[in-house]
mmCIF file of C-alpha atoms and ligand atoms in Angstrom:
data_model
loop_
_atom_site.group_PDB
_atom_site.id
_atom_site.type_symbol
_atom_site.label_atom_id
_atom_site.label_comp_id
_atom_site.label_asym_id
_atom_site.label_seq_id
_atom_site.Cartn_x
_atom_site.Cartn_y
_atom_site.Cartn_z
ATOM 1 C CA MET A 1 -0.171 0.295 0.027
ATOM 2 C CA SER A 2 1.116 3.536 -1.001
ATOM 3 C CA GLN A 3 2.491 5.362 2.200
ATOM 4 C CA HIS A 4 0.471 9.503 2.217
ATOM 5 C CA LYS A 5 2.823 11.622 1.473
ATOM 6 C CA PRO A 6 2.163 14.972 3.358
ATOM 7 C CA ARG A 7 1.409 18.100 1.012
ATOM 8 C CA VAL A 8 3.361 20.817 0.606
ATOM 9 C CA PHE A 9 3.182 24.211 -0.868
ATOM 10 C CA SER A 10 5.952 27.315 -1.107
ATOM 11 C CA GLY A 11 6.411 29.905 -3.617
ATOM 12 C CA VAL A 12 8.722 32.495 -4.537
ATOM 13 C CA GLN A 13 8.556 35.765 -6.597
ATOM 14 C CA PRO A 14 9.687 36.303 -8.966
ATOM 15 C CA THR A 15 10.854 40.095 -8.396
ATOM 16 C CA GLY A 16 14.090 39.815 -9.716
ATOM 17 C CA ASN A 17 17.523 39.696 -8.004
ATOM 18 C CA LEU A 18 17.338 35.418 -6.844
ATOM 19 C CA HIS A 19 19.862 35.202 -3.758
ATOM 20 C CA LEU A 20 21.410 33.335 -1.338
ATOM 21 C CA GLY A 21 18.622 33.543 1.207
ATOM 22 C CA ASN A 22 15.847 32.524 -1.016
ATOM 23 C CA TYR A 23 17.995 29.637 -2.412
ATOM 24 C CA LEU A 24 19.115 28.773 0.929
ATOM 25 C CA GLY A 25 16.365 29.702 3.275
ATOM 26 C CA ALA A 26 13.575 27.979 0.280
ATOM 27 C CA ILE A 27 14.847 26.512 -2.282
ATOM 28 C CA VAL A 28 17.203 24.412 -1.196
ATOM 29 C CA ARG A 29 14.528 22.897 1.472
ATOM 30 C CA PHE A 30 12.019 22.928 -1.443
ATOM 31 C CA VAL A 31 14.601 20.323 -2.843
ATOM 32 C CA ASP A 32 14.993 18.424 -0.359
ATOM 33 C CA LEU A 33 11.975 17.793 0.771
ATOM 34 C CA GLN A 34 11.076 15.908 -2.684
ATOM 35 C CA ALA A 35 12.150 12.471 -1.408
ATOM 36 C CA ASP A 36 8.887 11.779 0.992
ATOM 37 C CA HIS A 37 6.609 14.710 0.159
ATOM 38 C CA GLU A 38 4.373 15.508 -2.304
ATOM 39 C CA CYS A 39 5.343 19.064 -3.578
ATOM 40 C CA ILE A 40 3.956 22.233 -5.602
ATOM 41 C CA TYR A 41 6.364 24.800 -6.563
ATOM 42 C CA CYS A 42 4.583 28.051 -7.365
ATOM 43 C CA VAL A 43 6.735 31.336 -9.056
ATOM 44 C CA VAL A 44 3.864 33.686 -7.453
ATOM 45 C CA ASP A 45 4.039 36.468 -9.906
ATOM 46 C CA MET A 46 0.509 37.353 -9.390
ATOM 47 C CA HIS A 47 2.308 38.533 -5.876
ATOM 48 C CA ALA A 48 5.150 40.323 -7.534
ATOM 49 C CA ILE A 49 2.451 43.013 -8.846
ATOM 50 C CA THR A 50 1.633 44.273 -5.698
ATOM 51 C CA VAL A 51 4.397 46.574 -6.182
ATOM 52 C CA TRP A 52 5.426 47.603 -10.456
ATOM 53 C CA GLN A 53 7.227 45.079 -12.146
ATOM 54 C CA ASP A 54 8.115 45.882 -15.810
ATOM 55 C CA PRO A 55 6.337 43.630 -18.109
ATOM 56 C CA GLN A 56 8.691 41.745 -19.680
ATOM 57 C CA GLU A 57 11.182 42.143 -16.714
ATOM 58 C CA LEU A 58 8.800 40.063 -15.408
ATOM 59 C CA GLN A 59 8.347 37.476 -17.803
ATOM 60 C CA ARG A 60 12.082 37.283 -17.747
ATOM 61 C CA SER A 61 12.303 36.560 -13.997
ATOM 62 C CA THR A 62 9.549 33.912 -13.830
ATOM 63 C CA ARG A 63 11.414 32.526 -16.333
ATOM 64 C CA GLU A 64 14.471 32.519 -14.096
ATOM 65 C CA VAL A 65 12.879 31.268 -10.949
ATOM 66 C CA THR A 66 12.351 28.375 -12.418
ATOM 67 C CA ALA A 67 15.378 27.542 -14.094
ATOM 68 C CA ALA A 68 16.768 28.471 -10.310
ATOM 69 C CA PHE A 69 14.290 25.176 -9.544
ATOM 70 C CA LEU A 70 15.094 23.041 -11.883
ATOM 71 C CA ALA A 71 18.689 23.681 -11.575
ATOM 72 C CA ALA A 72 18.404 23.406 -7.762
ATOM 73 C CA GLY A 73 17.325 19.828 -8.023
ATOM 74 C CA ILE A 74 13.560 20.004 -8.569
ATOM 75 C CA ASP A 75 11.830 17.412 -10.289
ATOM 76 C CA ALA A 76 9.292 19.355 -11.617
ATOM 77 C CA GLU A 77 7.746 15.733 -13.385
ATOM 78 C CA GLN A 78 7.386 14.182 -10.258
ATOM 79 C CA HIS A 79 6.310 17.048 -8.110
ATOM 80 C CA ILE A 80 4.743 20.260 -9.781
ATOM 81 C CA VAL A 81 6.426 24.036 -10.930
ATOM 82 C CA PHE A 82 4.112 26.387 -12.641
ATOM 83 C CA ASN A 83 3.308 29.932 -12.087
ATOM 84 C CA GLN A 84 0.704 31.038 -10.144
ATOM 85 C CA SER A 85 -1.435 33.769 -12.651
ATOM 86 C CA GLN A 86 -2.175 30.505 -14.851
ATOM 87 C CA VAL A 87 -4.485 28.546 -12.744
ATOM 88 C CA SER A 88 -7.334 30.732 -11.474
ATOM 89 C CA THR A 89 -8.081 29.066 -8.945
ATOM 90 C CA HIS A 90 -5.726 31.326 -6.254
ATOM 91 C CA ALA A 91 -7.283 34.868 -7.459
ATOM 92 C CA GLU A 92 -11.079 33.036 -7.419
ATOM 93 C CA LEU A 93 -10.507 31.829 -3.512
ATOM 94 C CA ALA A 94 -8.507 34.335 -2.261
ATOM 95 C CA TRP A 95 -12.015 36.859 -3.323
ATOM 96 C CA VAL A 96 -13.610 34.049 -1.231
ATOM 97 C CA LEU A 97 -11.047 34.143 1.804
ATOM 98 C CA ASN A 98 -11.080 38.199 1.104
ATOM 99 C CA CYS A 99 -14.494 38.040 3.430
ATOM 100 C CA ILE A 100 -13.857 35.548 5.593
ATOM 101 C CA ALA A 101 -9.801 37.410 6.503
ATOM 102 C CA ARG A 102 -10.896 41.031 9.116
ATOM 103 C CA ILE A 103 -9.549 44.135 8.515
ATOM 104 C CA GLY A 104 -7.954 44.226 12.235
ATOM 105 C CA TRP A 105 -5.823 40.978 11.326
ATOM 106 C CA LEU A 106 -4.805 42.772 8.247
ATOM 107 C CA ASN A 107 -3.236 45.622 9.691
ATOM 108 C CA ARG A 108 -0.917 43.638 12.257
ATOM 109 C CA MET A 109 0.890 42.710 8.788
ATOM 110 C CA THR A 110 4.731 43.723 9.577
ATOM 111 C CA GLN A 111 6.015 43.228 6.125
ATOM 112 C CA PHE A 112 3.174 45.204 4.713
ATOM 113 C CA LYS A 113 4.603 48.470 7.361
ATOM 114 C CA GLU A 114 7.822 47.102 6.174
ATOM 115 C CA LYS A 115 7.269 47.479 2.551
ATOM 116 C CA ALA A 116 4.847 50.542 2.318
ATOM 117 C CA GLY A 117 6.730 52.468 4.517
ATOM 118 C CA LYS A 118 5.901 55.814 4.936
ATOM 119 C CA ASN A 119 4.096 56.238 1.822
ATOM 120 C CA ARG A 120 1.241 54.301 3.000
ATOM 121 C CA GLU A 121 -1.403 55.673 1.490
ATOM 122 C CA ASN A 122 -0.018 55.160 -1.935
ATOM 123 C CA ALA A 123 0.719 51.335 -1.797
ATOM 124 C CA SER A 124 -1.405 49.472 -3.856
ATOM 125 C CA VAL A 125 -4.435 47.398 -1.976
ATOM 126 C CA GLY A 126 -2.813 44.544 -3.610
ATOM 127 C CA LEU A 127 0.194 44.901 -1.015
ATOM 128 C CA TYR A 128 -2.420 45.123 1.569
ATOM 129 C CA ASP A 129 -4.157 41.777 0.841
ATOM 130 C CA TYR A 130 -0.644 40.471 -0.087
ATOM 131 C CA PRO A 131 -1.456 37.873 3.103
ATOM 132 C CA VAL A 132 -4.769 36.323 2.238
ATOM 133 C CA LEU A 133 -3.655 35.812 -1.518
ATOM 134 C CA MET A 134 -1.002 33.667 0.146
ATOM 135 C CA ALA A 135 -3.849 31.929 2.394
ATOM 136 C CA ALA A 136 -5.518 30.914 -0.740
ATOM 137 C CA ASP A 137 -2.525 29.927 -3.007
ATOM 138 C CA ILE A 138 -1.816 27.072 0.371
ATOM 139 C CA LEU A 139 -5.418 26.416 1.262
ATOM 140 C CA ALA A 140 -6.696 26.016 -2.744
ATOM 141 C CA TYR A 141 -3.918 22.709 -3.052
ATOM 142 C CA HIS A 142 -5.283 21.652 1.025
ATOM 143 C CA ALA A 143 -1.401 22.087 1.503
ATOM 144 C CA GLU A 144 -0.674 20.415 5.279
ATOM 145 C CA MET A 145 2.866 22.334 5.053
ATOM 146 C CA VAL A 146 4.890 25.295 3.659
ATOM 147 C CA PRO A 147 8.592 25.566 4.024
ATOM 148 C CA VAL A 148 9.232 29.003 4.323
ATOM 149 C CA GLY A 149 11.819 31.812 5.460
ATOM 150 C CA GLU A 150 11.446 33.326 9.048
ATOM 151 C CA ASP A 151 10.275 36.673 7.272
ATOM 152 C CA GLN A 152 6.938 34.301 5.887
ATOM 153 C CA LYS A 153 5.957 33.358 10.065
ATOM 154 C CA GLN A 154 3.017 36.103 10.542
ATOM 155 C CA HIS A 155 1.681 35.517 7.583
ATOM 156 C CA LEU A 156 1.561 31.521 8.167
ATOM 157 C CA GLU A 157 -0.031 32.471 11.216
ATOM 158 C CA LEU A 158 -2.993 34.474 9.349
ATOM 159 C CA THR A 159 -3.237 31.755 6.691
ATOM 160 C CA ARG A 160 -4.252 29.194 9.913
ATOM 161 C CA ASP A 161 -6.284 32.117 10.971
ATOM 162 C CA ILE A 162 -8.478 32.156 7.860
ATOM 163 C CA ALA A 163 -8.388 28.364 7.322
ATOM 164 C CA SER A 164 -10.263 28.098 11.240
ATOM 165 C CA LYS A 165 -12.357 30.838 10.506
ATOM 166 C CA PHE A 166 -13.724 29.579 7.447
ATOM 167 C CA ASN A 167 -13.961 26.240 9.091
ATOM 168 C CA ASN A 168 -16.070 27.290 11.523
ATOM 169 C CA ASP A 169 -17.570 29.854 10.281
ATOM 170 C CA TYR A 170 -19.608 27.158 7.601
ATOM 171 C CA ALA A 171 -19.128 24.772 9.842
ATOM 172 C CA GLU A 172 -22.812 23.510 9.982
ATOM 173 C CA ARG A 173 -22.663 23.809 5.930
ATOM 174 C CA ILE A 174 -19.731 21.383 5.783
ATOM 175 C CA ALA A 175 -21.441 19.243 7.972
ATOM 176 C CA GLU A 176 -24.149 19.163 5.745
ATOM 177 C CA LEU A 177 -22.557 18.533 2.479
ATOM 178 C CA GLY A 178 -19.944 15.467 3.635
ATOM 179 C CA LEU A 179 -17.506 17.762 3.166
ATOM 180 C CA ALA A 180 -15.450 17.553 6.353
ATOM 181 C CA ARG A 181 -11.289 16.604 5.315
ATOM 182 C CA THR A 182 -9.810 17.377 9.358
ATOM 183 C CA GLU A 183 -10.434 14.749 12.338
ATOM 184 C CA ASP A 184 -12.341 17.795 13.900
ATOM 185 C CA GLY A 185 -14.764 18.432 11.126
ATOM 186 C CA GLY A 186 -13.054 21.418 9.120
ATOM 187 C CA PHE A 187 -13.049 22.083 5.069
ATOM 188 C CA PHE A 188 -9.304 23.141 5.094
ATOM 189 C CA PRO A 189 -6.565 21.512 7.137
ATOM 190 C CA LEU A 190 -4.251 23.923 8.886
ATOM 191 C CA PRO A 191 -1.067 24.359 7.652
ATOM 192 C CA GLU A 192 2.780 23.955 9.032
ATOM 193 C CA PRO A 193 5.117 26.180 8.636
ATOM 194 C CA LEU A 194 8.560 24.330 8.167
ATOM 195 C CA ILE A 195 11.302 27.105 9.693
ATOM 196 C CA LYS A 196 13.872 24.484 10.039
ATOM 197 C CA GLY A 197 16.924 24.359 8.351
ATOM 198 C CA PRO A 198 20.233 25.799 8.752
ATOM 199 C CA ALA A 199 20.053 29.158 7.252
ATOM 200 C CA THR A 200 15.946 30.696 7.859
ATOM 201 C CA ARG A 201 17.263 33.916 7.948
ATOM 202 C CA VAL A 202 19.988 35.150 5.772
ATOM 203 C CA MET A 203 21.300 38.431 6.971
ATOM 204 C CA SER A 204 22.597 41.039 4.156
ATOM 205 C CA LEU A 205 25.901 41.513 3.910
ATOM 206 C CA ARG A 206 26.087 45.416 4.447
ATOM 207 C CA ASP A 207 24.238 44.912 7.548
ATOM 208 C CA GLY A 208 24.378 42.089 9.829
ATOM 209 C CA THR A 209 20.395 43.046 11.172
ATOM 210 C CA LYS A 210 18.995 44.056 8.109
ATOM 211 C CA LYS A 211 17.822 40.277 6.161
ATOM 212 C CA MET A 212 18.796 39.721 2.968
ATOM 213 C CA SER A 213 16.073 41.033 0.086
ATOM 214 C CA LYS A 214 15.980 41.218 -3.387
ATOM 215 C CA SER A 215 14.896 44.653 -3.111
ATOM 216 C CA ASP A 216 18.091 45.859 -1.187
ATOM 217 C CA PRO A 217 19.320 48.887 -3.268
ATOM 218 C CA SER A 218 22.828 47.852 -2.812
ATOM 219 C CA ASP A 219 23.453 44.779 -5.027
ATOM 220 C CA TYR A 220 26.612 44.622 -2.689
ATOM 221 C CA SER A 221 24.509 43.333 0.298
ATOM 222 C CA ARG A 222 23.626 39.994 -1.750
ATOM 223 C CA ILE A 223 25.011 37.350 -3.348
ATOM 224 C CA ASN A 224 22.638 36.750 -6.449
ATOM 225 C CA LEU A 225 22.197 33.011 -8.182
ATOM 226 C CA SER A 226 23.397 35.086 -11.269
ATOM 227 C CA ASP A 227 26.592 36.300 -10.091
ATOM 228 C CA ASP A 228 30.085 35.102 -11.673
ATOM 229 C CA ALA A 229 32.721 34.006 -9.387
ATOM 230 C CA ASP A 230 34.662 37.157 -9.823
ATOM 231 C CA THR A 231 31.598 39.402 -8.303
ATOM 232 C CA ILE A 232 30.942 36.823 -5.864
ATOM 233 C CA ALA A 233 34.901 37.102 -4.225
ATOM 234 C CA LYS A 234 34.400 40.384 -4.470
ATOM 235 C CA LYS A 235 31.357 40.693 -2.391
ATOM 236 C CA VAL A 236 32.347 38.851 -0.018
ATOM 237 C CA ARG A 237 35.814 40.469 0.309
ATOM 238 C CA LYS A 238 33.918 43.846 0.807
ATOM 239 C CA ALA A 239 31.251 42.419 2.854
ATOM 240 C CA LYS A 240 30.461 44.667 6.415
ATOM 241 C CA THR A 241 32.786 42.617 9.143
ATOM 242 C CA ASP A 242 34.516 44.125 12.545
ATOM 243 C CA PRO A 243 38.234 43.561 13.300
ATOM 244 C CA GLU A 244 38.259 40.622 15.969
ATOM 245 C CA PRO A 245 39.131 37.283 15.371
ATOM 246 C CA LEU A 246 36.066 34.408 14.501
ATOM 247 C CA PRO A 247 35.549 33.388 18.487
ATOM 248 C CA GLU A 248 36.426 29.711 19.669
ATOM 249 C CA SER A 249 32.582 28.968 20.574
ATOM 250 C CA VAL A 250 28.938 30.164 18.853
ATOM 251 C CA ASP A 251 28.455 31.934 22.501
ATOM 252 C CA GLY A 252 31.101 34.418 21.074
ATOM 253 C CA LEU A 253 28.945 35.308 18.155
ATOM 254 C CA LYS A 254 25.864 36.824 20.140
ATOM 255 C CA GLU A 255 26.660 40.314 19.453
ATOM 256 C CA ARG A 256 28.600 40.163 16.083
ATOM 257 C CA PRO A 257 25.341 40.089 13.657
ATOM 258 C CA GLU A 258 27.924 40.154 10.514
ATOM 259 C CA ALA A 259 30.280 37.504 11.931
ATOM 260 C CA ALA A 260 27.619 35.365 12.578
ATOM 261 C CA ASN A 261 25.891 35.720 9.610
ATOM 262 C CA LEU A 262 28.920 34.796 7.277
ATOM 263 C CA VAL A 263 29.661 31.887 9.668
ATOM 264 C CA GLY A 264 25.508 31.159 9.008
ATOM 265 C CA ILE A 265 26.643 31.142 5.918
ATOM 266 C CA TYR A 266 29.785 28.729 5.759
ATOM 267 C CA ALA A 267 27.565 26.250 7.573
ATOM 268 C CA ALA A 268 24.296 26.088 5.738
ATOM 269 C CA LEU A 269 26.687 25.616 2.569
ATOM 270 C CA ALA A 270 29.375 23.089 3.972
ATOM 271 C CA GLY A 271 26.535 20.900 5.560
ATOM 272 C CA MET A 272 28.213 21.761 8.939
ATOM 273 C CA SER A 273 27.314 23.233 12.363
ATOM 274 C CA PRO A 274 28.262 26.706 12.978
ATOM 275 C CA GLN A 275 30.547 24.980 15.932
ATOM 276 C CA GLU A 276 32.455 22.919 13.315
ATOM 277 C CA VAL A 277 32.918 26.368 11.246
ATOM 278 C CA LEU A 278 34.519 27.601 14.178
ATOM 279 C CA ASN A 279 36.078 24.268 15.055
ATOM 280 C CA ASP A 280 37.993 25.251 11.997
ATOM 281 C CA PHE A 281 37.966 28.862 11.850
ATOM 282 C CA GLY A 282 38.079 30.137 15.500
ATOM 283 C CA GLY A 283 40.922 32.117 16.523
ATOM 284 C CA LYS A 284 41.500 33.146 12.830
ATOM 285 C CA GLY A 285 40.911 36.368 11.075
ATOM 286 C CA PHE A 286 38.466 37.533 8.463
ATOM 287 C CA ALA A 287 41.275 37.643 5.563
ATOM 288 C CA GLU A 288 41.202 33.918 5.823
ATOM 289 C CA PHE A 289 38.118 33.221 6.433
ATOM 290 C CA LYS A 290 36.695 35.411 3.710
ATOM 291 C CA PRO A 291 38.721 33.589 1.492
ATOM 292 C CA ALA A 292 37.527 29.586 2.284
ATOM 293 C CA LEU A 293 33.892 31.275 2.363
ATOM 294 C CA ALA A 294 34.219 32.939 -1.417
ATOM 295 C CA ASP A 295 35.548 29.378 -2.587
ATOM 296 C CA LEU A 296 32.774 27.548 -0.518
ATOM 297 C CA VAL A 297 30.283 29.520 -2.479
ATOM 298 C CA VAL A 298 31.550 29.709 -5.780
ATOM 299 C CA GLU A 299 31.654 25.979 -5.871
ATOM 300 C CA LYS A 300 28.259 25.711 -4.587
ATOM 301 C CA LEU A 301 26.316 27.726 -6.672
ATOM 302 C CA GLY A 302 28.928 27.674 -10.074
ATOM 303 C CA PRO A 303 27.506 24.633 -10.522
ATOM 304 C CA ILE A 304 23.651 26.370 -10.464
ATOM 305 C CA ASN A 305 24.243 29.447 -12.259
ATOM 306 C CA ALA A 306 25.717 27.684 -15.258
ATOM 307 C CA GLU A 307 22.740 25.459 -15.109
ATOM 308 C CA MET A 308 20.277 28.122 -14.930
ATOM 309 C CA LYS A 309 22.235 29.615 -17.797
ATOM 310 C CA ARG A 310 21.684 26.652 -19.939
ATOM 311 C CA LEU A 311 17.986 26.744 -19.199
ATOM 312 C CA LEU A 312 17.271 29.938 -19.682
ATOM 313 C CA ASP A 313 18.837 30.015 -23.743
ATOM 314 C CA ASP A 314 15.659 27.910 -24.702
ATOM 315 C CA PRO A 315 12.678 30.059 -23.406
ATOM 316 C CA ALA A 316 9.997 27.443 -24.661
ATOM 317 C CA HIS A 317 11.312 24.347 -23.248
ATOM 318 C CA ILE A 318 10.580 26.793 -19.110
ATOM 319 C CA ASP A 319 7.694 27.927 -20.788
ATOM 320 C CA ALA A 320 6.392 24.604 -21.395
ATOM 321 C CA VAL A 321 7.346 23.248 -18.005
ATOM 322 C CA LEU A 322 4.699 25.647 -16.502
ATOM 323 C CA ARG A 323 2.095 25.168 -18.772
ATOM 324 C CA ASN A 324 2.298 21.448 -17.624
ATOM 325 C CA GLY A 325 2.457 22.099 -14.137
ATOM 326 C CA ALA A 326 0.076 24.319 -14.211
ATOM 327 C CA GLU A 327 -2.168 21.995 -15.572
ATOM 328 C CA ARG A 328 -1.341 19.413 -13.583
ATOM 329 C CA ALA A 329 -2.173 22.220 -10.332
ATOM 330 C CA ARG A 330 -5.662 23.317 -11.755
ATOM 331 C CA ALA A 331 -6.526 19.456 -11.409
ATOM 332 C CA ILE A 332 -6.073 19.186 -8.221
ATOM 333 C CA ALA A 333 -7.096 22.962 -7.039
ATOM 334 C CA ALA A 334 -10.422 23.157 -9.097
ATOM 335 C CA PRO A 335 -12.630 20.472 -7.171
ATOM 336 C CA ILE A 336 -11.179 22.065 -3.748
ATOM 337 C CA PHE A 337 -12.824 24.911 -5.135
ATOM 338 C CA ASP A 338 -16.120 23.844 -6.780
ATOM 339 C CA ASP A 339 -16.175 22.352 -2.681
ATOM 340 C CA VAL A 340 -15.563 25.912 -1.507
ATOM 341 C CA LYS A 341 -18.677 27.437 -3.901
ATOM 342 C CA ARG A 342 -20.672 24.500 -2.244
ATOM 343 C CA ILE A 343 -19.933 25.349 0.925
ATOM 344 C CA VAL A 344 -20.615 29.474 0.542
ATOM 345 C CA GLY A 345 -23.421 28.655 -1.466
ATOM 346 C CA PHE A 346 -22.623 29.879 -4.708
ATOM 347 C CA LEU A 347 -24.898 28.099 -7.680
ATOM 348 C CA SER A 348 -22.930 26.260 -10.597
HETATM 349 N N1 LIG B 401 17.115 36.594 3.766
HETATM 350 C C1 LIG B 401 16.329 35.636 3.478
HETATM 351 N N2 LIG B 401 16.806 34.417 4.385
HETATM 352 C C2 LIG B 401 16.079 33.219 4.693
HETATM 353 N N3 LIG B 401 14.988 32.886 3.557
HETATM 354 C C3 LIG B 401 14.658 33.662 2.732
HETATM 355 N N4 LIG B 401 14.050 34.146 2.411
HETATM 356 C C4 LIG B 401 13.608 35.192 1.554
HETATM 357 N N5 LIG B 401 14.393 36.334 2.161
HETATM 358 C C5 LIG B 401 15.602 35.145 2.679
HETATM 359 C C6 LIG B 401 12.747 32.854 1.588
HETATM 360 O O1 LIG B 401 12.991 32.964 0.527
HETATM 361 C C7 LIG B 401 11.282 32.362 0.044
HETATM 362 C C8 LIG B 401 10.840 33.580 -1.293
HETATM 363 O O2 LIG B 401 11.064 34.710 -0.961
HETATM 364 P P1 LIG B 401 10.294 35.419 -2.028
HETATM 365 O O3 LIG B 401 11.268 36.485 -3.323
HETATM 366 O O4 LIG B 401 8.702 34.929 -2.080
HETATM 367 O O5 LIG B 401 10.036 36.600 -0.745
HETATM 368 P P2 LIG B 401 10.259 37.683 -0.012
HETATM 369 O O6 LIG B 401 10.703 37.017 1.335
HETATM 370 O O7 LIG B 401 10.030 39.029 -0.103
HETATM 371 O O8 LIG B 401 12.137 38.320 -0.659
HETATM 372 P P3 LIG B 401 12.999 39.287 -0.448
HETATM 373 O O9 LIG B 401 14.248 38.984 -1.205
HETATM 374 O O10 LIG B 401 12.920 39.679 0.750
HETATM 375 O O11 LIG B 401 12.210 40.661 -1.263
HETATM 376 P P4 LIG B 401 12.069 41.562 -1.203
HETATM 377 O O12 LIG B 401 13.301 42.338 -1.041
HETATM 378 O O13 LIG B 401 11.179 42.238 -1.922
HETATM 379 O O14 LIG B 401 11.594 41.381 0.431
HETATM 380 C C9 LIG B 401 10.294 32.961 0.839
HETATM 381 O O15 LIG B 401 10.334 31.757 1.520
HETATM 382 C C10 LIG B 401 11.418 33.460 1.697
HETATM 383 O O16 LIG B 401 11.255 32.749 3.352
#
């Protein structure tokens, strides 16, 4: 008898500058989960346009994220890889969930506050509603697990709140129609965040207290998956550090965010613990550590970078992968949304 494989959903925005944080915090974990999960990985282009995107650049970035998935080892035949806008259920379910989510809940979302900044009145409605679309992405597939970086934890909690409220509001109706899918009679399972792994929060190379991010105006703040070996070496060389040598134990990294970040990156890429890295480099200065780190980054990202380039030379193939994934994603999401429509009371 085949064993139940938990369903995993996650997404990456095609907003350019895919970086080491996205790679270690998300893509590497996506690859690892394939062995014993049913995985659905989405290039979330509808999320991307919550802030202005040049249309041609959006197309390029959508293919680039797809190429990164494939180059890193995601198997688009065994699992599903597609871009969000090709499956209309995401938008349709988001509307229903908009009517479940409360304004007070969205007002607490820190990512909106950070991204809208001081000019809140001028932010798009989509940016404000982003977490509801994210809930729809996950719930449309009855996904049970969602691998994300630390920054997405609050959005995941909101998804669980929305799912719970839907299950409660429609509890009688769900029972009446015989559509309970969870042990306690709910329709939507409450998805579990998977915020584990060696690098759930990779920090900026210019400021160890800020996360590495695509939208940081300084390219020196991040290592992009598209950077060549020379650029990587230069960025690591210029990374902000302090004058002290590396400590002998992880306790010594506590007040040293930049040092902790570089040791964390080394550990994640080498498959070691930070303490093991310090066993090798404790007492040594950055003049010795940085070249070793740069070599390791180049060794790990080089083959992915080369494979991405090869894949991007054949955009028709990438588009075909996405179309095929979208068809299979639709086949899962459409019947779930048909049930949602019956539960809510939409005639069809
Ligand atoms: N610095 C990071 N460390 C670890 N994980 C990270 N992720 C993002 N930055 C880091 C994780 O990558 C996945 C995809 O992220 P996304 O592109 O969908 O959204 P994001 O978090 O908005 O990415 P950025 O780079 O931070 O973009 P901007 O600059 O636009 O805010 C997610 O699982 C995320 O947790």
